[in-house]
């Protein structure tokens, strides 16, 4: 995105970047954030946003990313191109730390390709060199010092130095004790000068202690003497120290040569580590502001749903900030916002601007994920007082200068933000110039968000195609702003009402109204009445929508109860049928026994024949009664894997599972179908060739099993939860996840209270550590 008129600074973009930088753990990540600028390429923006989404999901649901120990090693790695340059132990330690971080990240993501495909492809480019990593760790300790065990030679040399120093100290202590008894020493200590052990001797006794004088104290009262007896031992130690330095240099040179071979790969690793830190900082910022990835398009819709300005969230509690709901209507290019001072006009305009900049910079925005951000290639912002005595510019002339640049440079891919257009001069002339400018900007088809107090511009916006009025809502009862954005209606400045609220005298207010004029008062009253009616209609619409949701819920509950009753009735009828059959069987046995008894008593054949006919008639009567009661035989219980046929059809399917008491999920070809048990029958071993053509209901295989409620008010979230649970019940789900985020826990508490009273819930609990923790409620459905 190309910036004009210092738009980034005016929209306080750098302050948002400073907030994100607090979440970076390395200087490399902070540097990348410092240079972060909005992009204009659609694919790049979407990829950047997706990367943040993937890292955010990892932070919320999985273990912490292994990002400890990222260091800036650019300088020492670039110096490797200098002949005979040797890396110091501290540099090698930082390079080693980067190697460990690179390897840990690659191992961490090695099995996460399916879950995080975009970040996976990036991580897999890390260079891993376990041999170099091992060699550095074997030679350099965590504090950046060369280990004794780096080589056998170094271990021997350092052991000899320790032994020699111990022997030397023992000799010096003996000499110091003797000299001290003679009271020739200044202090009873052994110290070092020029890397050699010495004792402090009073200046007046320096000739009494044979040895080499290294230095004297600043006062001259003490000289530091290396006794003659220890000269040779000190020389030996000095020689060993030189050997140690040569051995250390050899070790470091060898490690430097190994690093030099992988110089380019290590530089790429370092930059990639910084990029991962850069992305995770943006992800943590998203979590802190309850952000989400918006939809991105190049020329289409532009809407912000429940959007917040990040700086307001940093200064106030979320519940104390009124969210912005803004949508650019189709074929509309200019939105003219009017309303009272301190009513939120400028904040609304700035919120549109800053959220656009953040989204195009690949950052999540504190708004609903259903928000759509349109890509702009240019941004212009004219706000604030830019008068300059040095450049001989008044407030109005400086605004005109900015507006001229906007007219000359803006196009259909530009976002133009102008605060208080036409102010700072005569109202009539100012509004005339402003109208002409807005007309040309609208013709240019740039997206223009403009604020003003000029009443004439409200009528101009109403009459001009491609322009719409908007207002910041004002409570006429309390005479205070509500900070709600209203599209389609002009707003009033409410200057006289504010003066009345500030306890100006009634006479003064009346005088002001008379000076204002009756026509102006009529227009103002018309606007006020229109705004009042609009608000009342909106309140009624909201009430109607809430009632509709309640009715839909009640209707669903009744349908569920009816289904339950039908199942219960079916169960009762089935029991009645079984009982009737049992009675019939007993009756048959009783009758047959009676016939047998008649035969055994040699009864008349005519009597026997008549008795049988009566038995047959009785049986038919019982069957007829059962049929008249419409008793249905219990449905056949199909098993998984059995082949079934649609009744009155030839198509075959396979039973996959039982969805509920009455429905089965059947695989027919490539289709998964949910079919009532009455519609199917066993098909034997017939080969499956056809899809069931007359299936009464298609099973929804893509039913969502989780819903994201973050950033919503409690009432809004509970309505969506009820609808989501109802949908889950209809589709046979047994578990759903409600994502409400961690935050203050207020939303989670409201949802928990609602679930306790909600029917159809078997149980619910907070998520485990790998399910989202306290940010997710897992619901088991009956």
XYZ file of C-alpha atoms in Angstrom:
782
model
C 0.000 0.000 0.000
C 1.225 3.458 -0.906
C 0.975 6.051 1.874
C 0.071 9.695 1.277
C -0.122 12.667 3.697
C 1.542 10.723 6.545
C -1.573 8.582 6.826
C 0.077 5.801 8.849
C 1.174 8.279 11.490
C -2.186 10.079 11.597
C -3.945 6.747 12.111
C -1.398 5.882 14.851
C -0.309 2.728 13.051
C 3.114 2.863 14.731
C 1.467 2.728 18.182
C -0.277 -0.519 17.246
C 3.042 -1.887 15.983
C 4.616 -0.966 19.332
C 1.905 -2.989 21.074
C 2.613 -6.022 18.871
C 6.374 -5.678 19.441
C 5.864 -6.336 23.147
C 4.992 -9.933 22.266
C 8.187 -10.564 20.268
C 10.917 -12.479 22.094
C 13.847 -11.556 19.847
C 15.368 -8.448 18.361
C 14.973 -10.030 14.935
C 11.207 -10.316 15.418
C 10.960 -6.754 16.719
C 12.914 -5.452 13.713
C 10.553 -7.156 11.275
C 7.578 -5.656 13.104
C 9.213 -2.228 12.998
C 9.333 -2.426 9.201
C 5.840 -3.932 8.874
C 3.782 -2.160 6.220
C 0.413 -2.927 4.590
C 0.515 -5.146 1.494
C -1.512 -4.779 -1.688
C -1.290 -8.302 -3.128
C -4.352 -10.423 -2.315
C -2.532 -13.778 -2.136
C 0.255 -12.378 0.069
C -2.239 -10.867 2.505
C -4.261 -14.078 2.740
C -1.137 -16.158 3.317
C 0.105 -13.763 6.025
C -3.267 -13.907 7.780
C -3.406 -17.705 7.528
C 0.062 -18.009 9.077
C -1.086 -15.941 12.046
C -4.235 -18.087 12.340
C -2.206 -21.306 12.414
C 0.274 -20.048 15.019
C -2.602 -18.640 17.094
C -4.319 -22.040 17.049
C -1.102 -23.701 18.216
C -0.703 -21.229 21.089
C -4.321 -21.677 22.183
C -4.643 -25.434 21.806
C -1.179 -26.998 21.935
C 2.215 -26.718 23.617
C 4.319 -23.581 23.649
C 6.390 -23.097 20.512
C 10.085 -24.001 21.062
C 11.327 -20.486 20.301
C 13.742 -19.957 23.192
C 17.191 -18.673 22.310
C 16.825 -16.711 19.057
C 19.867 -14.490 18.506
C 20.957 -11.915 15.969
C 24.128 -13.376 14.453
C 24.233 -11.255 11.304
C 27.444 -9.380 12.177
C 29.680 -12.356 13.084
C 28.336 -14.418 10.157
C 28.984 -11.618 7.668
C 32.507 -11.157 9.097
C 33.285 -14.740 8.081
C 34.054 -13.369 4.632
C 37.155 -11.659 6.151
C 40.330 -13.727 5.809
C 41.605 -15.283 9.055
C 38.589 -14.002 11.005
C 37.892 -16.167 14.071
C 34.549 -16.316 15.833
C 34.692 -15.747 19.577
C 33.086 -18.225 21.998
C 30.061 -15.960 22.635
C 29.295 -15.750 18.911
C 29.623 -19.506 18.563
C 27.292 -19.965 21.534
C 24.611 -17.781 19.877
C 24.991 -19.626 16.563
C 24.626 -22.888 18.467
C 21.452 -21.610 20.137
C 19.936 -20.750 16.742
C 20.800 -24.218 15.448
C 18.993 -25.802 18.410
C 15.909 -23.603 17.889
C 15.822 -24.461 14.174
C 16.071 -28.187 14.843
C 13.461 -28.090 17.642
C 10.962 -26.242 15.455
C 11.454 -28.658 12.592
C 10.953 -31.651 14.885
C 7.919 -29.995 16.519
C 6.132 -29.510 13.183
C 7.292 -32.752 11.544
C 3.961 -34.455 12.310
C 1.674 -31.451 11.972
C 1.457 -31.083 8.199
C -2.272 -31.792 8.061
C -3.156 -29.415 10.887
C -0.879 -26.514 9.925
C 0.030 -26.880 6.240
C 1.226 -23.308 5.581
C 3.532 -22.930 8.577
C 4.678 -26.533 8.010
C 5.967 -25.744 4.518
C 7.871 -22.770 5.937
C 9.382 -24.665 8.879
C 10.551 -27.551 6.720
C 13.043 -25.212 4.986
C 15.102 -24.923 8.194
C 18.705 -26.096 7.860
C 19.690 -28.696 10.479
C 23.349 -29.602 11.152
C 23.593 -31.893 14.165
C 27.347 -32.396 13.681
C 28.108 -28.680 13.881
C 25.667 -28.358 16.772
C 27.458 -31.170 18.620
C 30.961 -29.858 17.926
C 30.105 -26.395 19.245
C 28.380 -27.761 22.353
C 31.370 -30.022 23.054
C 33.794 -27.091 22.951
C 31.757 -24.108 24.250
C 29.761 -24.013 27.495
C 26.471 -22.176 28.116
C 28.303 -19.096 29.388
C 30.306 -18.716 26.189
C 33.603 -20.119 27.508
C 35.818 -22.770 25.935
C 35.487 -25.999 27.891
C 38.521 -27.786 29.360
C 37.305 -30.905 27.560
C 37.365 -29.249 24.134
C 40.637 -31.089 23.410
C 42.942 -33.356 25.391
C 45.795 -30.864 24.986
C 43.745 -28.032 26.480
C 42.707 -30.189 29.408
C 46.378 -31.031 30.165
C 47.507 -27.395 29.891
C 44.787 -26.068 32.173
C 45.422 -28.788 34.712
C 49.121 -27.841 34.782
C 48.247 -24.153 35.179
C 46.057 -24.960 38.180
C 48.802 -27.034 39.758
C 51.477 -24.376 39.153
C 49.261 -21.590 40.499
C 48.514 -23.624 43.591
C 52.224 -24.189 44.185
C 52.969 -20.515 43.521
C 50.282 -19.329 45.947
C 51.630 -21.665 48.603
C 55.130 -20.186 48.218
C 53.839 -16.612 48.224
C 51.779 -17.244 51.362
C 54.914 -18.491 53.096
C 56.891 -15.414 52.003
C 53.991 -13.088 52.877
C 53.764 -14.567 56.377
C 57.476 -13.971 56.988
C 57.411 -10.427 55.632
C 54.219 -9.660 57.523
C 55.793 -10.672 60.814
C 58.469 -8.083 60.097
C 55.675 -5.547 59.449
C 57.011 -4.768 55.962
C 53.720 -5.392 54.082
C 50.865 -2.938 53.600
C 48.132 -5.658 53.482
C 48.312 -9.413 54.025
C 47.008 -10.309 50.573
C 48.284 -11.857 47.369
C 47.286 -9.987 44.235
C 48.234 -9.914 40.559
C 49.938 -7.387 38.350
C 50.481 -7.935 34.614
C 49.165 -11.465 35.022
C 51.762 -12.365 37.691
C 51.227 -12.965 41.406
C 52.763 -10.312 43.695
C 52.653 -9.123 47.330
C 52.098 -5.510 48.514
C 55.136 -4.130 50.387
C 55.508 -0.768 52.098
C 57.656 1.541 50.030
C 60.171 2.165 52.837
C 60.849 -1.610 53.039
C 61.042 -2.392 49.340
C 64.774 -3.075 49.451
C 64.312 -5.600 52.208
C 62.256 -7.955 50.002
C 64.344 -9.247 47.092
C 62.364 -9.413 43.881
C 60.990 -7.548 40.869
C 58.907 -4.391 41.443
C 55.952 -4.339 38.978
C 54.041 -1.190 39.984
C 53.311 1.136 42.864
C 50.011 2.309 44.305
C 48.539 5.672 43.353
C 49.595 7.137 46.708
C 53.097 5.719 46.379
C 52.869 4.134 49.837
C 52.857 0.588 48.429
C 54.895 -1.259 45.830
C 53.931 -4.629 44.348
C 56.880 -7.007 44.366
C 57.248 -10.389 42.719
C 59.675 -12.217 45.065
C 62.811 -13.698 43.512
C 61.870 -17.166 44.776
C 58.692 -17.194 42.638
C 60.035 -15.629 39.434
C 60.706 -18.947 37.730
C 57.329 -20.395 38.772
C 55.533 -17.305 37.480
C 57.422 -17.629 34.194
C 56.298 -21.217 33.850
C 52.675 -20.238 34.479
C 52.930 -17.431 31.953
C 54.290 -19.839 29.388
C 51.448 -22.271 30.037
C 48.892 -19.464 29.648
C 50.350 -18.629 26.240
C 50.073 -22.289 25.281
C 46.457 -22.240 26.470
C 45.695 -19.204 24.297
C 47.214 -20.878 21.246
C 45.195 -24.057 21.861
C 41.971 -22.070 22.343
C 42.656 -20.158 19.123
C 43.152 -23.454 17.325
C 39.815 -24.760 18.623
C 37.978 -21.572 17.690
C 39.577 -21.480 14.251
C 38.463 -25.040 13.573
C 34.883 -24.279 14.660
C 34.911 -21.072 12.598
C 35.891 -23.037 9.494
C 32.968 -25.412 10.095
C 30.540 -22.502 10.506
C 31.942 -20.790 7.405
C 30.944 -23.778 5.270
C 27.269 -23.345 6.306
C 27.293 -19.543 6.399
C 24.417 -18.934 3.931
C 22.202 -21.629 5.492
C 22.792 -20.227 8.979
C 21.892 -16.721 7.809
C 18.667 -18.037 6.251
C 17.904 -19.918 9.486
C 18.386 -16.760 11.519
C 16.048 -14.709 9.311
C 13.441 -17.484 9.358
C 13.604 -17.670 13.149
C 12.971 -13.936 13.234
C 9.992 -14.413 10.906
C 8.497 -17.112 13.141
C 8.901 -14.793 16.125
C 7.322 -12.004 14.054
C 4.294 -14.209 13.285
C 3.874 -15.482 16.848
C 3.948 -11.893 18.134
C 1.056 -11.052 15.789
C -0.756 -14.199 16.971
C -0.383 -13.228 20.643
C -1.615 -9.725 19.810
C -4.665 -11.317 18.180
C -5.341 -13.291 21.352
C -4.965 -10.187 23.519
C -7.520 -8.165 21.511
C -9.761 -11.212 20.799
C -8.984 -10.728 17.119
C -9.909 -12.827 14.136
C -8.928 -13.338 10.516
C -11.255 -11.263 8.330
C -12.359 -12.126 4.824
C -10.238 -10.346 2.207
C -11.280 -9.279 -1.299
C -9.820 -6.994 -3.941
C -12.869 -5.124 -5.234
C -15.924 -6.480 -3.445
C -17.666 -5.930 -0.121
C -16.301 -3.766 2.674
C -17.899 -4.426 6.034
C -16.747 -4.350 9.649
C -18.838 -6.292 12.163
C -18.345 -5.552 15.863
C -15.019 -3.852 15.193
C -12.919 -2.208 17.908
C -10.056 0.268 17.717
C -7.033 -1.515 19.291
C -5.886 1.606 21.147
C -9.297 1.958 22.800
C -9.071 -1.666 23.934
C -5.677 -0.944 25.488
C -7.098 1.985 27.477
C -10.576 0.722 28.371
C -12.317 -2.522 29.227
C -13.831 -4.224 26.207
C -17.349 -3.977 27.622
C -16.919 -0.214 28.004
C -16.138 0.264 24.295
C -18.989 0.427 21.783
C -18.116 -1.707 18.712
C -18.347 -0.300 15.199
C -20.687 -1.917 12.678
C -19.905 -0.430 9.286
C -20.828 -1.572 5.794
C -20.236 0.139 2.470
C -23.429 -0.285 0.419
C -23.218 -1.501 -3.173
C -22.553 1.288 -5.699
C -21.788 3.670 -2.842
C -18.362 5.324 -2.700
C -18.726 8.158 -0.187
C -20.034 7.975 3.393
C -20.698 11.380 5.001
C -20.752 11.057 8.799
C -22.437 13.791 10.825
C -23.252 14.097 14.487
C -22.370 15.918 17.710
C -18.886 16.829 18.864
C -17.245 14.054 20.887
C -19.887 11.728 19.471
C -17.425 9.288 17.868
C -17.324 10.460 14.213
C -13.535 10.667 14.034
C -13.090 7.463 16.046
C -15.370 5.578 13.643
C -13.420 6.904 10.656
C -10.074 6.058 12.298
C -11.320 2.578 13.194
C -12.140 1.890 9.543
C -8.683 3.126 8.567
C -6.610 1.302 11.188
C -8.438 -2.006 10.768
C -7.820 -1.807 7.013
C -4.105 -1.152 7.609
C -3.816 -4.029 10.089
C -5.641 -6.518 7.867
C -3.489 -5.615 4.847
C -0.415 -5.994 7.093
C -1.377 -9.613 7.777
C -2.639 -8.917 11.313
C -5.856 -10.169 12.805
C -8.310 -7.417 13.656
C -10.507 -7.056 16.762
C -13.721 -7.703 14.868
C -16.006 -10.563 13.877
C -14.483 -13.146 11.502
C -17.410 -12.392 9.167
C -15.971 -8.930 8.551
C -14.781 -8.311 4.975
C -11.870 -6.008 4.243
C -11.359 -4.617 0.787
C -7.787 -4.180 -0.425
C -6.651 -0.614 -1.104
C -3.424 0.290 -2.892
C -3.397 3.923 -1.704
C -4.475 5.629 1.487
C -5.047 9.345 2.104
C -5.805 10.880 5.501
C -6.590 14.525 6.145
C -7.222 15.194 9.798
C -5.906 17.458 12.521
C -4.603 21.018 12.385
C -1.560 21.345 10.117
C -1.252 25.130 10.126
C 2.328 26.404 9.759
C 3.625 29.912 10.431
C 6.942 29.029 8.794
C 5.246 27.930 5.566
C 2.557 30.618 5.789
C -0.261 28.051 5.967
C -3.504 28.541 7.908
C -5.627 25.594 9.050
C -7.963 25.943 6.069
C -5.206 26.418 3.494
C -3.332 23.380 4.815
C -6.531 21.316 4.431
C -7.005 22.619 0.898
C -3.419 21.656 0.063
C -4.094 18.100 1.296
C -7.398 17.869 -0.559
C -5.736 18.982 -3.787
C -3.227 16.136 -3.464
C -6.051 13.696 -2.740
C -7.940 14.808 -5.873
C -4.806 14.510 -8.019
C -3.565 11.139 -6.748
C -6.607 9.110 -5.647
C -8.295 6.491 -7.818
C -10.728 3.570 -7.566
C -8.247 1.596 -5.433
C -7.839 4.333 -2.822
C -9.155 4.783 0.714
C -9.729 8.460 1.538
C -10.364 9.622 5.117
C -11.194 13.295 5.661
C -12.099 14.771 9.040
C -14.230 17.940 9.255
C -14.217 18.730 5.552
C -14.906 22.389 4.723
C -14.164 23.636 8.233
C -11.977 26.592 9.146
C -13.595 29.119 6.788
C -16.952 30.685 5.936
C -19.590 27.928 6.341
C -21.344 28.667 3.045
C -18.149 28.761 0.978
C -16.604 25.899 2.938
C -19.596 23.631 2.353
C -19.690 24.605 -1.355
C -16.046 23.690 -1.858
C -16.517 20.505 0.162
C -19.519 19.462 -1.955
C -17.562 19.944 -5.172
C -14.628 17.937 -3.813
C -16.859 15.111 -2.571
C -18.592 14.984 -5.942
C -15.296 14.560 -7.773
C -14.039 11.941 -5.291
C -17.279 10.013 -5.745
C -16.853 10.183 -9.527
C -13.290 8.832 -9.089
C -14.859 5.832 -7.268
C -12.395 5.946 -4.405
C -13.824 4.831 -1.047
C -14.290 8.027 0.960
C -15.146 8.268 4.668
C -15.765 11.939 5.521
C -16.977 13.754 8.647
C -18.554 17.198 8.794
C -20.865 19.565 10.677
C -22.114 21.367 7.554
C -25.878 20.945 7.195
C -25.792 21.722 3.477
C -23.600 18.664 2.831
C -26.261 16.379 4.330
C -28.719 17.383 1.614
C -25.989 17.135 -1.023
C -25.157 13.569 0.066
C -28.854 12.650 0.011
C -29.305 13.931 -3.540
C -26.010 12.687 -5.039
C -25.750 9.199 -6.500
C -22.913 7.161 -4.979
C -23.076 9.012 -1.637
C -24.881 8.188 1.599
C -25.419 9.948 4.887
C -24.482 8.365 8.174
C -24.696 9.517 11.762
C -23.361 8.825 15.213
C -26.391 8.081 17.353
C -27.331 10.557 20.099
C -29.668 9.911 23.032
C -32.123 12.805 22.980
C -33.355 11.999 26.475
C -29.999 12.068 28.279
C -28.454 14.435 25.702
C -25.397 12.180 25.505
C -23.822 10.249 22.599
C -24.257 6.473 22.336
C -21.266 6.107 19.924
C -23.313 3.832 17.643
C -22.835 4.204 13.900
C -26.059 4.547 11.891
C -25.977 4.335 8.086
C -28.599 5.977 5.898
C -29.623 8.891 8.117
C -27.936 12.268 8.689
C -27.051 13.329 12.208
C -27.468 16.559 14.093
C -24.698 18.488 15.813
C -26.892 19.005 18.889
C -25.000 22.207 19.729
C -28.016 23.918 21.314
C -28.931 20.767 23.234
C -25.384 20.482 24.545
C -25.476 24.148 25.610
C -28.744 23.487 27.402
C -27.174 20.526 29.143
C -24.307 22.778 30.234
C -26.904 24.956 32.053
C -26.909 27.933 29.699
C -29.898 30.174 30.416
C -33.246 29.485 28.765
C -33.285 33.014 27.348
C -29.902 32.544 25.683
C -30.956 29.206 24.146
C -34.174 30.759 22.844
C -32.255 33.703 21.397
C -29.868 31.291 19.643
C -32.780 29.360 18.117
C -34.350 32.571 16.819
C -31.073 33.688 15.286
C -30.654 30.255 13.719
C -33.926 30.749 11.869
C -37.165 28.841 11.558
C -36.211 26.977 8.383
C -32.995 25.716 9.926
C -34.892 24.725 13.060
C -37.468 22.866 10.996
C -34.732 20.977 9.162
C -32.976 20.185 12.430
C -36.238 19.032 14.012
C -36.952 16.922 10.956
C -33.556 15.258 11.299
C -34.127 14.705 15.012
C -37.553 13.209 14.393
C -36.181 11.012 11.622
C -33.389 9.777 13.851
C -35.845 9.088 16.697
C -38.178 7.154 14.404
C -35.287 5.241 12.899
C -34.047 4.243 16.337
C -37.542 3.193 17.427
C -37.978 1.097 14.294
C -34.578 -0.490 14.822
C -35.487 -1.306 18.428
C -38.765 -2.858 17.266
C -36.946 -4.848 14.596
C -34.457 -6.130 17.161
C -37.355 -7.086 19.446
C -39.143 -8.873 16.592
C -35.973 -10.763 15.667
C -35.481 -11.803 19.288
C -39.105 -12.987 19.481
C -38.715 -14.865 16.199
C -35.671 -16.668 17.557
C -37.651 -17.588 20.681
C -40.568 -18.853 18.567
C -38.228 -20.865 16.356
C -36.684 -22.385 19.464
C -40.108 -23.204 20.930
C -41.210 -24.704 17.622
C -38.106 -26.866 17.521
C -38.710 -27.945 21.113
C -42.312 -28.865 20.287
C -41.227 -30.806 17.222
C -38.705 -32.645 19.367
C -41.403 -33.444 21.923
C -43.805 -34.613 19.212
C -41.121 -36.912 17.799
C -40.480 -38.251 21.283
C -44.188 -38.862 21.837
C -44.500 -40.619 18.483
C -41.624 -42.907 19.436
C -43.255 -43.610 22.787
C -46.606 -44.335 21.090
C -44.884 -46.673 18.661
C -43.253 -48.456 21.586
C -46.616 -48.818 23.388
C -48.285 -50.186 20.248
C -45.458 -52.652 19.717
C -45.863 -53.902 23.301
C -49.603 -54.146 22.763
C -49.041 -56.172 19.613
C -46.732 -58.587 21.393
C -49.198 -58.906 24.240
C -52.090 -59.514 21.812
C -50.107 -62.189 20.001
C -49.379 -63.850 23.310
C -53.079 -63.802 24.197
C -53.948 -65.235 20.785
C -51.410 -68.021 21.157
C -52.745 -68.923 24.597
C -56.291 -68.836 23.261
C -55.323 -71.157 20.383
C -53.731 -73.598 22.803
C -56.776 -73.514 25.032
C -59.110 -74.146 22.121
C -56.978 -76.968 20.700
C -56.911 -78.604 24.098
C -60.676 -78.333 24.241
C -60.969 -79.983 20.826
C -58.642 -82.742 21.924
C -60.714 -83.317 24.974
C -63.886 -83.483 22.885
C -62.291 -86.059 20.601
C -61.164 -88.139 23.508
C -64.710 -88.172 24.882
C -65.997 -89.374 21.495
C -68.107 -86.323 20.850
C -70.232 -85.980 17.730
C -68.226 -85.019 14.599
C -70.749 -82.368 13.752
C -70.139 -80.759 17.151
C -66.353 -80.872 16.629
C -66.611 -79.314 13.173
C -68.804 -76.570 14.553
C -66.352 -75.897 17.414
C -63.447 -75.547 14.951
C -65.397 -73.082 12.848
C -66.101 -71.071 15.960
C -62.385 -71.137 16.836
C -61.498 -69.925 13.323
C -64.033 -67.115 13.581
C -62.627 -66.064 16.960
C -59.081 -65.975 15.564
C -60.184 -63.842 12.602
C -62.007 -61.490 14.916
C -58.866 -60.956 17.057
C -56.697 -60.330 13.978
C -59.292 -57.939 12.617
C -59.301 -56.020 15.891
C -55.508 -55.746 15.831
C -55.585 -54.433 12.263
C -58.234 -51.878 13.090
C -56.009 -50.594 15.921
C -53.279 -49.916 13.278
C -50.663 -51.685 15.322
C -47.372 -51.637 13.490
C -44.821 -54.403 13.678
C -41.513 -53.281 15.199
C -39.006 -52.154 12.613
C -36.223 -54.513 11.719
C -32.915 -53.750 13.455
C -30.350 -53.498 10.658
C -26.680 -54.160 11.393
C -23.615 -52.297 10.181
C -22.414 -53.624 6.822
C -25.749 -55.134 5.765
C -27.023 -54.436 2.264
C -30.411 -52.763 2.075
C -32.810 -51.828 -0.710
C -35.126 -48.834 -0.922
C -38.672 -50.203 -0.729
C -40.454 -50.144 -4.090
C -37.078 -49.645 -5.778
C -34.029 -51.566 -7.013
C -31.130 -49.403 -5.793
C -28.827 -50.897 -3.162
C -26.855 -49.350 -0.278
C -24.759 -50.446 2.725
C -25.601 -49.688 6.360
C -22.796 -47.484 7.809
C -24.258 -46.651 11.222
C -27.474 -45.934 13.125
C -28.022 -42.170 13.433
C -30.942 -42.302 15.878
C -33.916 -44.516 16.780
C -35.551 -44.119 13.352
C -32.756 -43.313 10.877
C -29.724 -45.047 9.415
C -26.700 -43.632 7.613
C -26.264 -45.470 4.309
C -23.383 -45.353 1.833
C -24.708 -45.549 -1.726
C -21.956 -45.027 -4.262
C -20.181 -41.776 -3.271
C -23.174 -40.483 -1.307
C -23.803 -40.699 2.430
C -27.571 -40.722 2.982
C -29.703 -40.457 6.096
C -32.845 -42.598 5.533
C -35.808 -43.555 7.700
C -35.976 -47.239 8.669
C -39.425 -47.606 7.081
C -38.016 -46.733 3.655
C -35.569 -49.663 3.473
C -35.500 -53.462 3.647
C -32.802 -56.146 3.567
C -31.441 -56.781 0.068
C -29.599 -60.032 0.649
C -26.200 -60.417 -1.044
C -27.056 -58.394 -4.141
C -24.058 -56.564 -5.584
C -24.105 -52.801 -4.906
C -24.405 -51.025 -8.252
C -26.819 -48.129 -7.945
C -27.228 -45.042 -5.813
C -30.493 -44.827 -3.899
C -32.386 -42.345 -6.068
C -35.400 -41.516 -3.934
C -33.691 -40.958 -0.575
C -35.927 -38.719 1.509
C -33.125 -36.803 3.257
C -29.439 -36.251 2.577
C -27.165 -36.506 5.612
C -25.091 -33.375 6.145
C -21.550 -34.657 6.213
C -20.029 -31.194 6.701
C -21.923 -30.270 9.880
C -19.788 -27.966 12.031
C -18.849 -29.365 15.406
C -17.565 -26.121 16.930
C -18.669 -22.490 17.086
C -16.477 -19.442 17.783
C -18.195 -17.017 20.186
C -15.193 -14.828 21.046
C -15.828 -11.104 21.007
C -19.624 -11.449 21.296
C -21.953 -10.103 23.932
C -23.469 -12.746 26.226
C -27.052 -12.395 24.898
C -25.864 -12.629 21.300
C -23.668 -15.646 22.053
C -26.441 -17.540 23.920
C -28.832 -17.150 20.975
C -26.204 -18.612 18.636
C -25.442 -21.420 21.124
C -29.123 -22.442 21.198
C -29.343 -22.505 17.405
C -26.061 -24.453 17.200
C -27.252 -27.056 19.740
C -30.570 -27.441 17.883
C -28.682 -27.979 14.618
C -26.457 -30.550 16.314
C -29.505 -32.409 17.650
C -31.093 -32.523 14.201
C -27.904 -33.890 12.643
C -27.272 -36.524 15.278
C -24.101 -35.045 16.785
C -23.202 -36.219 20.264
C -20.539 -33.621 21.035
C -19.914 -29.977 20.176
C -17.281 -27.410 21.232
C -18.183 -23.852 22.272
C -15.128 -21.579 21.819
C -15.593 -18.559 24.091
C -11.962 -17.704 24.782
C -10.285 -17.212 28.141
C -10.356 -13.468 28.707
C -12.079 -12.380 31.938
C -14.294 -15.467 32.042
C -17.520 -13.426 31.919
C -18.745 -14.968 28.646
C -17.852 -18.475 29.824
C -19.832 -17.919 33.037
C -22.953 -16.761 31.153
C -22.777 -19.738 28.765
C -22.301 -22.161 31.673
C -25.356 -20.763 33.475
C -27.410 -21.134 30.302
C -26.274 -24.715 29.655
C -27.382 -25.737 33.150
C -30.961 -24.810 32.222
C -30.871 -26.000 28.594
C -32.707 -29.159 27.613
C -31.063 -31.759 25.426
C -27.699 -31.436 27.211
C -26.266 -34.596 28.699
C -23.230 -32.919 30.302
C -20.661 -30.209 29.742
C -17.138 -29.425 30.887
C -14.151 -27.179 30.221
C -11.717 -28.385 27.579
C -8.579 -30.359 28.415
C -5.142 -28.806 27.815
C -5.148 -30.177 24.243
C -8.747 -29.092 23.572
C -8.339 -25.375 24.310
C -8.356 -25.395 28.115
C -10.617 -22.882 29.835
C -11.200 -21.149 26.504
C -13.478 -23.997 25.309
C -16.573 -25.667 26.788
C -17.157 -29.254 25.570
C -20.854 -30.170 25.451
C -22.159 -33.760 25.357
C -25.605 -33.952 23.704
C -28.288 -36.482 24.628
